[in-house]
Short mmCIF file of C-alpha atoms in Angstrom, two decimals:
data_model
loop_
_atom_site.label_atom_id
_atom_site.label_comp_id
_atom_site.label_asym_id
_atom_site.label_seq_id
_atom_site.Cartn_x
_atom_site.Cartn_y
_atom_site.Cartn_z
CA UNK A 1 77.01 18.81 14.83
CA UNK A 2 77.40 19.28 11.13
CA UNK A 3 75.73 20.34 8.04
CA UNK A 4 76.10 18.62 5.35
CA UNK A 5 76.89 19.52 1.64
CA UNK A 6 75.13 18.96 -1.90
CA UNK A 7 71.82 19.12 -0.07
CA UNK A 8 69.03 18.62 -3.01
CA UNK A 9 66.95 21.87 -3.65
CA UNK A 10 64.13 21.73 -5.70
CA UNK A 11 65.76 18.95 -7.52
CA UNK A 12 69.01 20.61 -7.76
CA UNK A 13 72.12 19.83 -6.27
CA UNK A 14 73.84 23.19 -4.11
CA UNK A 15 76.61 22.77 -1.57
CA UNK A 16 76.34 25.23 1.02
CA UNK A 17 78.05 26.50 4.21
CA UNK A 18 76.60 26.51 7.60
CA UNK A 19 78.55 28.36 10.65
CA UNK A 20 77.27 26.67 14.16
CA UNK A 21 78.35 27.92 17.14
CA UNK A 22 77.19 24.99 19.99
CA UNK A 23 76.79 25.82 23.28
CA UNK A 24 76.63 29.39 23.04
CA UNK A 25 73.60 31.57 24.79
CA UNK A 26 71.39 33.77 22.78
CA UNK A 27 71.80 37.15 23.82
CA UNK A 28 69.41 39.76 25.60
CA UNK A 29 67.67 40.76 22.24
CA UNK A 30 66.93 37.06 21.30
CA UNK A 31 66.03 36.23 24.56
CA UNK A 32 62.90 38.98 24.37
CA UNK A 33 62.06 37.32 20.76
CA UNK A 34 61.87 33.90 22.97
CA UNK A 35 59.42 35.63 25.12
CA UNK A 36 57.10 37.05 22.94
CA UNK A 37 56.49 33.74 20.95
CA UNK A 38 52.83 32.66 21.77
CA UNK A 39 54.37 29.65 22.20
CA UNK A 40 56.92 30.56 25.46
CA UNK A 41 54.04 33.07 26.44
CA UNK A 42 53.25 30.68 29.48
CA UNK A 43 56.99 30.55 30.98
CA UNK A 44 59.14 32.12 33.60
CA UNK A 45 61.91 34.57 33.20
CA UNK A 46 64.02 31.59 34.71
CA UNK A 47 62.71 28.86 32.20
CA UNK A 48 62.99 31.33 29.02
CA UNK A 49 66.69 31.56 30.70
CA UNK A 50 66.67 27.32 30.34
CA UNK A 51 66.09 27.43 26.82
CA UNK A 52 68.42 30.10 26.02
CA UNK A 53 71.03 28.22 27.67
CA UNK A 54 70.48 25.33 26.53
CA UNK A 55 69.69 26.63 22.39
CA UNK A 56 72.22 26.94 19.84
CA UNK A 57 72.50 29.50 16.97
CA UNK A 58 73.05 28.36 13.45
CA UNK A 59 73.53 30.77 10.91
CA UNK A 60 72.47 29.62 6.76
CA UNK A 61 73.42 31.27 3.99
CA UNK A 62 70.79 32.09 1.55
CA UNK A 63 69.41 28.82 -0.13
CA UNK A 64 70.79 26.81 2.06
CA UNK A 65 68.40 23.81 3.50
CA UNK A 66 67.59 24.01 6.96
CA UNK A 67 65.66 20.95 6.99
CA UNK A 68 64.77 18.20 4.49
CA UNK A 69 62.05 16.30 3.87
CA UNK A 70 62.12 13.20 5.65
CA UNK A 71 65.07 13.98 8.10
CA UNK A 72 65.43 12.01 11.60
CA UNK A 73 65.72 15.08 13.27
CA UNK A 74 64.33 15.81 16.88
CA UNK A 75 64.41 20.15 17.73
CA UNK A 76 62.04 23.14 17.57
CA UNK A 77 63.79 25.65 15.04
CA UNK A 78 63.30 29.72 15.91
CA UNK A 79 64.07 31.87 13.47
CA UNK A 80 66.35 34.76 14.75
CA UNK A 81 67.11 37.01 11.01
CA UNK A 82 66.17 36.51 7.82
CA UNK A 83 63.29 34.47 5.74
CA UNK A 84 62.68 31.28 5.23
CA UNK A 85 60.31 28.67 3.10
CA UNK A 86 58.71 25.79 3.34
CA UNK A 87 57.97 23.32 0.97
CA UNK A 88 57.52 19.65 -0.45
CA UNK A 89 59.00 18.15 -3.35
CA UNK A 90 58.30 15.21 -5.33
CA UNK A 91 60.82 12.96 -7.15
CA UNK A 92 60.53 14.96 -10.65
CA UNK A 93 61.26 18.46 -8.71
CA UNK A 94 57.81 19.77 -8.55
CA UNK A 95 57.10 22.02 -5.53
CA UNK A 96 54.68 22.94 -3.70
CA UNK A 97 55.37 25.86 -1.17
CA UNK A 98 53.28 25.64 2.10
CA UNK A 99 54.15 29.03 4.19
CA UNK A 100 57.05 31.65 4.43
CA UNK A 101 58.75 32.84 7.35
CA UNK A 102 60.09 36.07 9.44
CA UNK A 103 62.14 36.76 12.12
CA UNK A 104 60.18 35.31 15.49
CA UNK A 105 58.38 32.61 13.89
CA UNK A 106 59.25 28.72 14.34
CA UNK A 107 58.84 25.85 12.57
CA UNK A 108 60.21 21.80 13.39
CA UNK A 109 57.23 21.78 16.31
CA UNK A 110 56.00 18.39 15.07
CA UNK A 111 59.21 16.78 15.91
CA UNK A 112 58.85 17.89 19.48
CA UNK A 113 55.76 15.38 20.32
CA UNK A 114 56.34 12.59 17.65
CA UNK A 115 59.39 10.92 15.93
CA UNK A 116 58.01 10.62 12.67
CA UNK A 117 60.29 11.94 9.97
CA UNK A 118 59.94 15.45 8.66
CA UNK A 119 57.09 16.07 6.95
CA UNK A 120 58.12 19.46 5.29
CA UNK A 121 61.72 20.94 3.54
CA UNK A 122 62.68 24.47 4.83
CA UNK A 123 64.95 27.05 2.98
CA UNK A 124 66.62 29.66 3.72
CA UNK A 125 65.33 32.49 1.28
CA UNK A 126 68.62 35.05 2.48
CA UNK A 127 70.99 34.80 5.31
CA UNK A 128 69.35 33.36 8.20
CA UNK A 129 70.09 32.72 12.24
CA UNK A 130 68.12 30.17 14.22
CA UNK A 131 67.87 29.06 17.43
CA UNK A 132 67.76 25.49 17.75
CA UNK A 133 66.44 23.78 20.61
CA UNK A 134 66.48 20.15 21.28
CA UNK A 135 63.48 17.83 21.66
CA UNK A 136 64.76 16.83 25.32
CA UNK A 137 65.34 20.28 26.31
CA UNK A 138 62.03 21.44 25.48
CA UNK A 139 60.33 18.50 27.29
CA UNK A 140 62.63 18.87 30.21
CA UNK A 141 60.54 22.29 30.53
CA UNK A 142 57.11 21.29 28.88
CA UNK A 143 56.80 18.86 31.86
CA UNK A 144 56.49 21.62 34.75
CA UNK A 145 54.66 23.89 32.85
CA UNK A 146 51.08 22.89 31.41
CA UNK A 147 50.46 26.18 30.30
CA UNK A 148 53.02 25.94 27.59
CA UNK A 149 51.55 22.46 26.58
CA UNK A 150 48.10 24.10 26.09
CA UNK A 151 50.20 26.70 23.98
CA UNK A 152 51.64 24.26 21.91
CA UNK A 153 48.24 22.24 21.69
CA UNK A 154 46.57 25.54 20.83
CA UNK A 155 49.41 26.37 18.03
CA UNK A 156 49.24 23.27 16.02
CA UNK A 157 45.46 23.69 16.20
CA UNK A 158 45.79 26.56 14.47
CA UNK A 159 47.79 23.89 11.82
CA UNK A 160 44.99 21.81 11.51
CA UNK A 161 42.41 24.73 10.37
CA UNK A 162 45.09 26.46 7.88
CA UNK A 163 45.83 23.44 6.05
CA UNK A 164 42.12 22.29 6.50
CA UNK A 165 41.80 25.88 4.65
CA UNK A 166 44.21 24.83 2.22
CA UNK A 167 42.65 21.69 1.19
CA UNK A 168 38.83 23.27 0.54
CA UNK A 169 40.48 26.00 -1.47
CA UNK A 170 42.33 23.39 -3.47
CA UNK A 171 39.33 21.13 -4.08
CA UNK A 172 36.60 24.25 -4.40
CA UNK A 173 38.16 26.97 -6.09
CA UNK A 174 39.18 27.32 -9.34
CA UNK A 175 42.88 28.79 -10.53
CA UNK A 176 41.50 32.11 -10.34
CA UNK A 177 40.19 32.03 -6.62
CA UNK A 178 43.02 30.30 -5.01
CA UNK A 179 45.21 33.19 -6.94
CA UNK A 180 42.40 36.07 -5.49
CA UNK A 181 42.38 34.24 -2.14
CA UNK A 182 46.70 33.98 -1.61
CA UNK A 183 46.89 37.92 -2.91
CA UNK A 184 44.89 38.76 -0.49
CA UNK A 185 46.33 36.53 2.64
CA UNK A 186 49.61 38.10 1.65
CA UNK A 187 48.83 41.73 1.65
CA UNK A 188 49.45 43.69 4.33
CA UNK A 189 48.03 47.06 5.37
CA UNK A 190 50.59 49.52 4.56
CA UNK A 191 49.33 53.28 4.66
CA UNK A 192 45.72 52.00 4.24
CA UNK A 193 46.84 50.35 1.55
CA UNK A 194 46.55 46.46 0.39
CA UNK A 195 50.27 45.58 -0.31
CA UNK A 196 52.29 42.43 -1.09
CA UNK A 197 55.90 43.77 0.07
CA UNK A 198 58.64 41.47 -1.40
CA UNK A 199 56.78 40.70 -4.13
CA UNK A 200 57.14 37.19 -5.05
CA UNK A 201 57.71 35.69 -8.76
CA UNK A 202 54.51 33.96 -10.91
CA UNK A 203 56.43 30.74 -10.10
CA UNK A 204 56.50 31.29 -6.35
CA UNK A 205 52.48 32.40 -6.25
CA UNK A 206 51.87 29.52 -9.15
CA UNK A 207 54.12 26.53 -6.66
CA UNK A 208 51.73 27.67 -3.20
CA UNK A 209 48.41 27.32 -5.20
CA UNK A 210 49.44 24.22 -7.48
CA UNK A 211 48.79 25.73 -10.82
CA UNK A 212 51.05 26.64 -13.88
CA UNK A 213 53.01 29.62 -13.59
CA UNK A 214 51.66 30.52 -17.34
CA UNK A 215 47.90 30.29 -15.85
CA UNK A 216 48.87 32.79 -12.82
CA UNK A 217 50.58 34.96 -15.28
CA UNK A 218 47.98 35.75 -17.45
CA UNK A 219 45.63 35.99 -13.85
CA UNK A 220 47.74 38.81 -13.03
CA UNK A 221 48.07 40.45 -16.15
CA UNK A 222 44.27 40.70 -16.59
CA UNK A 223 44.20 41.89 -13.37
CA UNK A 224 46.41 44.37 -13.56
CA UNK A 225 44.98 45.75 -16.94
CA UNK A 226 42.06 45.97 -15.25
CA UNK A 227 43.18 48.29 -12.45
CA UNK A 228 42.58 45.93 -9.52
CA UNK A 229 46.46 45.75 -9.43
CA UNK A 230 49.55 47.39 -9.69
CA UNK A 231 52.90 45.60 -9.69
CA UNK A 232 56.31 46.88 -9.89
CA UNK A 233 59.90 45.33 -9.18
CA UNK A 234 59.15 45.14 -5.61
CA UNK A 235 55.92 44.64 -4.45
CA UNK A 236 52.45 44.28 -5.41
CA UNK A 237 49.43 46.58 -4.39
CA UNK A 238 45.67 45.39 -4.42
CA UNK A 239 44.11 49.31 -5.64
CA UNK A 240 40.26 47.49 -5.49
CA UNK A 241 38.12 45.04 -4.60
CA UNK A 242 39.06 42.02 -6.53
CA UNK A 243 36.53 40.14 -8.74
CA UNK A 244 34.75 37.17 -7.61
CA UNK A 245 35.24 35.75 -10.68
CA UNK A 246 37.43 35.43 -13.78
#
């Protein structure tokens, strides 16, 4: 296979490089990281084996599109290193960022029981490696184990109620909540301590909530003045309850 150049991102045009190696197995360390997926948590030693034989690594530079919107494509994407994002994009460039990913997460499971098009673009936000495995692969072992189909049943499930989430928060909360409500799915519990590690820009927070980045700005500049936050170069820390309303 290969990638292709002057892939669009976010209405730009960026060539980028891809190094695939086909046919090569993942090795022992990426092998565990296939097992402890909720979604292979139903398989073998011997069919986690299949996959990793039959998967191939591809490694993406940072920015580089994994996926675009509307591909024919037909695999279950793993991600190995790095981060990735993923997003929609209309024709003028606007975005509109749906989730970001670590190391041990997947994405590209739709393809795997329809052949619709893609209905999200994913980026790589720095150097990334995936394992790639093929729609006929993972069918090959989806069809002698049902556990794994109740695991991918149960998974995109889980989907459903996120972006059923999404939608109330969109239609029911104002600029200010959805900001309140994304700090607060993206802190983490560091030292007893509400933090958002790699902070992200006022763009990033204002394209996942569908607001103006000027409108978030100010949101987080009142709150900060305030006390409920502090934010430096790297990260942002939620010091108080936030207030339930602007």
């Amino acid at each position: 296979m290969q990638a292709s150049a002057g892939i669009s991102i976010s209405g730009l045009d960026a060539s980028c490089s891809v190094t695939i190696r086909t046919g090569s197995s993942i090795n022992r360390k990426n092998q565990r990281m296939l097992e402890n997926i909720p979604l292979f948590s139903g398989l073998t030693g011997e069919e986690i084996s299949q996959l990793e034989h039959c998967a191939t690594v591809r490694t993406y530079p940072r920015h580089a599109v994994i996926i675009n919107e509307g591909d024919e494509t037909d695999a279950l994407y793993v991600l190995i290193s790095g981060r990735t994002r993923v997003y929609m994009c209309n024709e003028e460039g606007k975005e509109i960022i749906l989730n970001e990913l670590g190391p041990g997460e997947h994405f590209g499971e739709l393809a795997l029981v329809d052949d619709a098009p893609r209905s999200a673009s994913v980026m790589a936000l720095e150097k990334s490696r995936v394992s790639v495995i093929s729609r006929q692969d993972f069918r090959k072992v989806l069809e002698h184990n049902s556990d794994m189909a109740f695991s991918l049943i149960r998974y995109l499930s889980r989907r459903i109620r996120v972006l059923s989430d999404n939608v109330r928060n969109l239609a029911l909360l104002d600029v200010y909540g959805r900001v309140a409500r994304l700090l607060l799915d993206l802190a983490q519990d560091i030292d007893g301590q509400l933090t958002i590690p790699q902070r992200p820009t006022q763009q990033e927070l204002a394209n996942r909530i569908g607001a103006s980045r000027e409108m978030v700005a100010r949101i987080l500049k009142d709150l900060e003045t305030g006390g409920y936050i502090s934010i430096t170069r790297k990260q942002i820390v939620i010091n108080e309850k936030l207030p339930e309303r602007y």
